[in-house]
Structure formats: C-alpha cells, structure tokens
GROMACS .gro file of C-alpha atoms in nm:
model
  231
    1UNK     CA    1   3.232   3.800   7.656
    2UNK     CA    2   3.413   4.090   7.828
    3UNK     CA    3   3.359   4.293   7.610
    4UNK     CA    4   2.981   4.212   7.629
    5UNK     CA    5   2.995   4.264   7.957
    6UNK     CA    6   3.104   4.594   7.950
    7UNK     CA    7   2.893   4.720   7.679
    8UNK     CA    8   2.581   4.614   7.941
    9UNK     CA    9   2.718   4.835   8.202
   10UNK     CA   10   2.763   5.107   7.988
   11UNK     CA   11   2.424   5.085   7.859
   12UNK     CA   12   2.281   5.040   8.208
   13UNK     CA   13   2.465   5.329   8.331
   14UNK     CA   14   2.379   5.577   8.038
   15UNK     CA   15   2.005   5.428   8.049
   16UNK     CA   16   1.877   5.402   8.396
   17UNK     CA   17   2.193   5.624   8.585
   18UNK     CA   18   2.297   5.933   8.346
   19UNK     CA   19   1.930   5.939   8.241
   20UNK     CA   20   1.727   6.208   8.464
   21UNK     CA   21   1.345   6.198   8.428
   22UNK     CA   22   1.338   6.476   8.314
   23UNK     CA   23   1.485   6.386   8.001
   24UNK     CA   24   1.240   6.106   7.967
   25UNK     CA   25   0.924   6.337   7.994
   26UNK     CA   26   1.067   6.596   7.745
   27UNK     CA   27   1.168   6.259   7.472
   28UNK     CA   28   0.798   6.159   7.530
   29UNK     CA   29   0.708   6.483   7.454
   30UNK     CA   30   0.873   6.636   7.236
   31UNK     CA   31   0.946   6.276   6.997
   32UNK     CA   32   1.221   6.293   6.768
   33UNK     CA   33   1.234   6.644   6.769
   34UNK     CA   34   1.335   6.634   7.165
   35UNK     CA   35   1.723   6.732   7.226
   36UNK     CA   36   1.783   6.491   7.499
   37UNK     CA   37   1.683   6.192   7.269
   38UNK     CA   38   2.042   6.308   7.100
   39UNK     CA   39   2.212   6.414   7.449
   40UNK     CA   40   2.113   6.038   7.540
   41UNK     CA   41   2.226   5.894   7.194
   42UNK     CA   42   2.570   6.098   7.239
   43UNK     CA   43   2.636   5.992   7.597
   44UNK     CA   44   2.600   5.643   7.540
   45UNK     CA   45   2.853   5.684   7.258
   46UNK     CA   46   3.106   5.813   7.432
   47UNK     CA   47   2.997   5.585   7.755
   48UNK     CA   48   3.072   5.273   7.478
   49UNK     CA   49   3.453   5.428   7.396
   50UNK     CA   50   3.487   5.484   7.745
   51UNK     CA   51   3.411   5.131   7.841
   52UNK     CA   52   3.599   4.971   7.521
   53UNK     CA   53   3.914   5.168   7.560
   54UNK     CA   54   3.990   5.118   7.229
   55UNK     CA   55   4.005   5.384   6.977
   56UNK     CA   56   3.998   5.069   6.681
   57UNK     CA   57   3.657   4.965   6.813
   58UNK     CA   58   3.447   5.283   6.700
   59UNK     CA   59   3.247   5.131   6.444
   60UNK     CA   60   3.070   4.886   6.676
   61UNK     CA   61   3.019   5.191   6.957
   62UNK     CA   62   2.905   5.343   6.631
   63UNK     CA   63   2.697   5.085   6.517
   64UNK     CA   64   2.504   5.020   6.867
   65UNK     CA   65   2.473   5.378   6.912
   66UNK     CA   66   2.248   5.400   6.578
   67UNK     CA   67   2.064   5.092   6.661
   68UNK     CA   68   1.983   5.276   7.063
   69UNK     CA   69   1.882   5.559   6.873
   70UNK     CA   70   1.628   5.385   6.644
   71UNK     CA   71   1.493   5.161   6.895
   72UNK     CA   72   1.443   5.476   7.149
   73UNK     CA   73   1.258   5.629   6.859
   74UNK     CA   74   1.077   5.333   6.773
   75UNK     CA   75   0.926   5.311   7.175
   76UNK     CA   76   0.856   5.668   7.174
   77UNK     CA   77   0.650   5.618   6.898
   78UNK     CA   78   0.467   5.292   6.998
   79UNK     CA   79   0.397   5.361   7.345
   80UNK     CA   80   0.092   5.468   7.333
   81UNK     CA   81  -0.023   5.155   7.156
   82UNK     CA   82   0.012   4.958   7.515
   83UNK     CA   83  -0.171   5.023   7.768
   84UNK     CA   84   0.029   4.815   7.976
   85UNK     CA   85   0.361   5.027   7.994
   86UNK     CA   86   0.609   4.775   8.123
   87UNK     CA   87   0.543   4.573   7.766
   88UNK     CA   88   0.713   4.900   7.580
   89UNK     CA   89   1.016   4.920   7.820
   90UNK     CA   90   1.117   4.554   7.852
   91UNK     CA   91   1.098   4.498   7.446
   92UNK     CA   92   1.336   4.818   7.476
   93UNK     CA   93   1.566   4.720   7.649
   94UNK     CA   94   1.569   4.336   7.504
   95UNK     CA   95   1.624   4.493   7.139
   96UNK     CA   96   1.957   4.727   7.294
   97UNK     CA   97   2.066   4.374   7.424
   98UNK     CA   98   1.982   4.213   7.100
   99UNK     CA   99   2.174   4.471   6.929
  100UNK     CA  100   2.454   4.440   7.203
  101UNK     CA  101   2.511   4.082   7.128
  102UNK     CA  102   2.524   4.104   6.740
  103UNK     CA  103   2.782   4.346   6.747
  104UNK     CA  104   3.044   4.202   7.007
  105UNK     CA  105   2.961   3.853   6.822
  106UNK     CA  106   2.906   3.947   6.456
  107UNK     CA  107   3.221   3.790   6.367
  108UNK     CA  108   3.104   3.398   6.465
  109UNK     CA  109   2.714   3.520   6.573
  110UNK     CA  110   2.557   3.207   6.458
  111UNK     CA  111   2.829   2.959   6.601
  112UNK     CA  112   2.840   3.133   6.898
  113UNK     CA  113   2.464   3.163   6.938
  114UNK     CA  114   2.424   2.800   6.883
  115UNK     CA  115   2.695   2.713   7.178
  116UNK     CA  116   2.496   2.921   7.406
  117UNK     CA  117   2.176   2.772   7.307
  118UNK     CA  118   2.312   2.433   7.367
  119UNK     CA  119   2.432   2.532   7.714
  120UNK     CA  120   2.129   2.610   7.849
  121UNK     CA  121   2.000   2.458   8.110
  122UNK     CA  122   1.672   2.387   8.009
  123UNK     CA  123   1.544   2.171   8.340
  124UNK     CA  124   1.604   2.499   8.494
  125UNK     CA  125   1.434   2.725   8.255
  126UNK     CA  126   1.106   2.467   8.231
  127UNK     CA  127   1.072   2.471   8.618
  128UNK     CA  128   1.168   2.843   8.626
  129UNK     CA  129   0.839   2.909   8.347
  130UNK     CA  130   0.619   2.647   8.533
  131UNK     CA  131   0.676   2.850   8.874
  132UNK     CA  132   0.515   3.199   8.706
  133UNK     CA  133   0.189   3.187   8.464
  134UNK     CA  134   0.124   2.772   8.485
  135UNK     CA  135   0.157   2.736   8.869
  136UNK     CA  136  -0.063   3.028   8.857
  137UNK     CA  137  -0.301   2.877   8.663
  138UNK     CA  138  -0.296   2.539   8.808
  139UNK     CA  139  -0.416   2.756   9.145
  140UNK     CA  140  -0.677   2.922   9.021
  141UNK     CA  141  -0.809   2.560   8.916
  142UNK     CA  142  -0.769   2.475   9.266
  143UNK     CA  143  -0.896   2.762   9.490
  144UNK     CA  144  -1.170   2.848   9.216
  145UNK     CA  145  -1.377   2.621   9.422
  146UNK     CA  146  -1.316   2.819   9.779
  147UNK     CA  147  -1.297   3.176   9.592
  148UNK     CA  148  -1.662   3.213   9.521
  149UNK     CA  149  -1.743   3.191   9.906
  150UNK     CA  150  -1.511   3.464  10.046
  151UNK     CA  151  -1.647   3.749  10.041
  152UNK     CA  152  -1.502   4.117  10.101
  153UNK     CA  153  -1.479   4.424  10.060
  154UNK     CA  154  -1.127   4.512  10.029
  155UNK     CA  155  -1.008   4.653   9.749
  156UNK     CA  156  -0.699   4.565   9.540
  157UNK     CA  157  -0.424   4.632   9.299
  158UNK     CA  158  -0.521   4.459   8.969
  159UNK     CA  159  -0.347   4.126   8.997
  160UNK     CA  160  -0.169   4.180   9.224
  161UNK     CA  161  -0.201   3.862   9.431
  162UNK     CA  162  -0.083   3.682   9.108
  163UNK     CA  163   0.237   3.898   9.048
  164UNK     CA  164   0.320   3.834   9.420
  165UNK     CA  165   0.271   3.485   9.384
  166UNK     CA  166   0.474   3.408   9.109
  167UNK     CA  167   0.795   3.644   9.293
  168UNK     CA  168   0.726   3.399   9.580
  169UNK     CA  169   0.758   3.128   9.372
  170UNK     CA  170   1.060   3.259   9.197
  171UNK     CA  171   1.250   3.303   9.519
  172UNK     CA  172   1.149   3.004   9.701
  173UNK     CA  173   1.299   2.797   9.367
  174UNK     CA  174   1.609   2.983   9.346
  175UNK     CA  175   1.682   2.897   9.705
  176UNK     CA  176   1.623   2.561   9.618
  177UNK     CA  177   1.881   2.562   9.361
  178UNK     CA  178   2.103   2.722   9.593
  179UNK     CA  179   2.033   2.507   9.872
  180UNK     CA  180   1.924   2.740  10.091
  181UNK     CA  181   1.597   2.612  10.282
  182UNK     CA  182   1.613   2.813  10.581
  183UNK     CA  183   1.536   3.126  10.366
  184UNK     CA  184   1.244   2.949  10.268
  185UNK     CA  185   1.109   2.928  10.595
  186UNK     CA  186   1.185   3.327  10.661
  187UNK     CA  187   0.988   3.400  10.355
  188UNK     CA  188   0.701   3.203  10.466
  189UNK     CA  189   0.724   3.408  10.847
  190UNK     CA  190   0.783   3.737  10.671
  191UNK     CA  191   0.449   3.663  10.440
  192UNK     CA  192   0.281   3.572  10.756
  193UNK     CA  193   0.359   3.885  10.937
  194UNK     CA  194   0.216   4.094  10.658
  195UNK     CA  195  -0.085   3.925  10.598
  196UNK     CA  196  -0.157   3.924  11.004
  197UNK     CA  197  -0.302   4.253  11.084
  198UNK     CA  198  -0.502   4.254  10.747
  199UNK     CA  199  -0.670   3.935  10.856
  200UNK     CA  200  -0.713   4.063  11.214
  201UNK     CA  201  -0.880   4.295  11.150
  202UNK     CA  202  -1.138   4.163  10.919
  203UNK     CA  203  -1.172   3.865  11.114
  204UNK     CA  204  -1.288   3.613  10.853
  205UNK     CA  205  -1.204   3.248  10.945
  206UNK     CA  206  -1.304   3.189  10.581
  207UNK     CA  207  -1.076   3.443  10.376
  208UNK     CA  208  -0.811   3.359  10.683
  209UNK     CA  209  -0.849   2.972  10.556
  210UNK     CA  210  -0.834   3.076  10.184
  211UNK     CA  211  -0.560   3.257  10.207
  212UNK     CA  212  -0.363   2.969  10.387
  213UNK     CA  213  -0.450   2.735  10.160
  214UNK     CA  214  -0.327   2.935   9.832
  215UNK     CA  215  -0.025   2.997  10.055
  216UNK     CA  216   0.085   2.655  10.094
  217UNK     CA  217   0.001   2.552   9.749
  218UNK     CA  218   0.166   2.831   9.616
  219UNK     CA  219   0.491   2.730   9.814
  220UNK     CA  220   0.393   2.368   9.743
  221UNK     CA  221   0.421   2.391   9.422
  222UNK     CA  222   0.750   2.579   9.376
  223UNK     CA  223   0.925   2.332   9.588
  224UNK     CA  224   0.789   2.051   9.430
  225UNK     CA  225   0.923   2.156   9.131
  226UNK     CA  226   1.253   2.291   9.261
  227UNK     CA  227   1.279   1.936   9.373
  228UNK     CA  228   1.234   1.764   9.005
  229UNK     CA  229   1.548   1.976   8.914
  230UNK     CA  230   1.785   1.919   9.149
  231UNK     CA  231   1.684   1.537   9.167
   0.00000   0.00000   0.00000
C-alpha cells in the first residue's frame, strides 16, 4: 500500500504540478506528434524511480509509464467526442489509477481486490450516492410544483443550482459522519449570506420562499440520511 501511495503522488505531481499549460495546449495540438506528450511520459518515469527508490523496481515504473502514455494518447484523441470536458479528464485519470493499482498489486490483484471490495463500507457509499443525483431528483419532484410560478429573469450557469446542491449535500453528510454539527449550521449562514443581496434586490417573496424551501429540503435530506448511517 506504500508503495501505492507513492506512485499517486508521483503521478499527481508529474500530472497536475510539473505539467505547465502550455504543454497541454501544444499535446492537444500537436497529438502524438507533440514533444511534450514524451517530456511528460519521461518525467513521470523518472518521477516513479524517484519515488520507488529502488533501482529493482523499473519494470513496473516501466510498465505504468507505457500505460500513461497510451491512455494520454487515447484522451487526446477522444476529446473531442465529449462535449462535456470533465467526462475525458476524470476517465483519465481513473485509467492511470487503474493502471497504478494493477501494477503495485499484480502479484495477488484478485485476492487483494476482493479484500478491499469486502471492506467497503457500503452504508456509507449508498447514502454518499443518494445525497448527489437521487436527492436531486427527489427535489425536483418536490419543488416542480412551486417552480412553474417563479418567475425571473436572471440568468444562470447551466445546472448550476444542482451541482451546488449536491456539494452541499456532500459536506453537510460528511460532517455528519464526523460529528461535526456546528459546521452544519455555518454552512447554512454562509449560504444565507450569499443568497441575501441577490434576493434583495429582486425582491420576490415568491423566488425568496422557493429558494428556502429547496434549501431546507436540500439540507433535510442529507441529514436525514447521514442519520440512517450512523444509527
């Protein structure tokens, strides 16, 4: 598992630290024929030996290093299939983990991957999935009712009220877990103070009421099921 560890740092430091933009404009220009797809590819070898400290353990710095390299090439070339971006770069960097974790573990992969399966906590996970796209959901069931009578003007990101819902969510269940309801409480102030001024100056009792409503719901329902786990 050390060893795991440190291969995630050194791919998080030659991905996202050692990696200027400007290398990542010139790879998505330039493809496979761009130099700093192999300046990348090299770094993170030697960022791997580095890290392992062992001159033994080449052929699984080796090994990883071929699989970034595909997978790099494999997103350069399928980007422009998505137009939602983030989809790309998070099956990225899941595939370098992927790799990762077969190499460290490729001695006892499937024993090992069964023990971790096992100790899961799966309460955790269910109320951790029911918090994002379900609670979600389950609102917009709720406030569909209310939504078709506000009406405004103001203009939005595209989903974004959703996104920020389900981060509230997430945090007000982790500090559940962690037994920390007084943060809860700050998060609810610190939403309030944000959403004060917008409402002020609209004045709209009926958006002002809407937006209370999916508030406490919202909250509602990530304690409520922060609550089912640790009971």
């Amino acid at each position: 598992m050390l060893i795991f560890i440190k291969l995630i740092l050194a791919h998080l430091i030659g991905d996202f630290i050692l990696q200027p933009i400007k290398w990542v404009i010139h790879k998505q220009s330039h493809k496979i024929a761009s130099k700093y797809l192999y300046i990348h590819v090299i770094l993170h070898f030697a960022l791997y030996m580095f890290f392992l400290w062992d001159l033994s353990s080449w052929k699984i710095a080796l090994i990883i290093t071929i699989g970034h390299y595909f997978i790099d090439l494999l997103k350069l070339y399928t980007d422009l299939l998505f137009k939602n971006k983030s989809i790309p770069f998070f099956i990225d960097q899941a595939l370098h983990i992927v790799i990762i974790y077969g190499c460290v573990f490729y001695d006892n992969l499937y024993e090992h991957t069964l023990t971790l399966f096992r100790n899961l906590d799966w309460s955790l996970i269910t109320a951790i999935v029911f918090v994002t796209y379900p609670a979600s959901i389950i609102m917009g069931v709720i406030l569909e009712g209310m939504s078709n009578q506000i009406e405004t003007d103001h203009k939005s990101l595209p989903n974004a009220g959703k996104y920020i819902g389900i981060i509230e969510r997430l945090f007000v269940l982790i500090f559940i877990v962690i037994g920390r309801w007084e943060v809860i409480g700050l998060l609810i102030a610190a939403k309030s103070v944000f959403r004060f001024n917008d409402l002020k100056e609209r004045n709209n009792r009926k958006l002002t009421e809407y937006i209370l409503i999916g508030t406490l719901v919202s909250f509602g329902l990530a304690i409520l099921a922060g609550l089912l786990y640790i009971s």
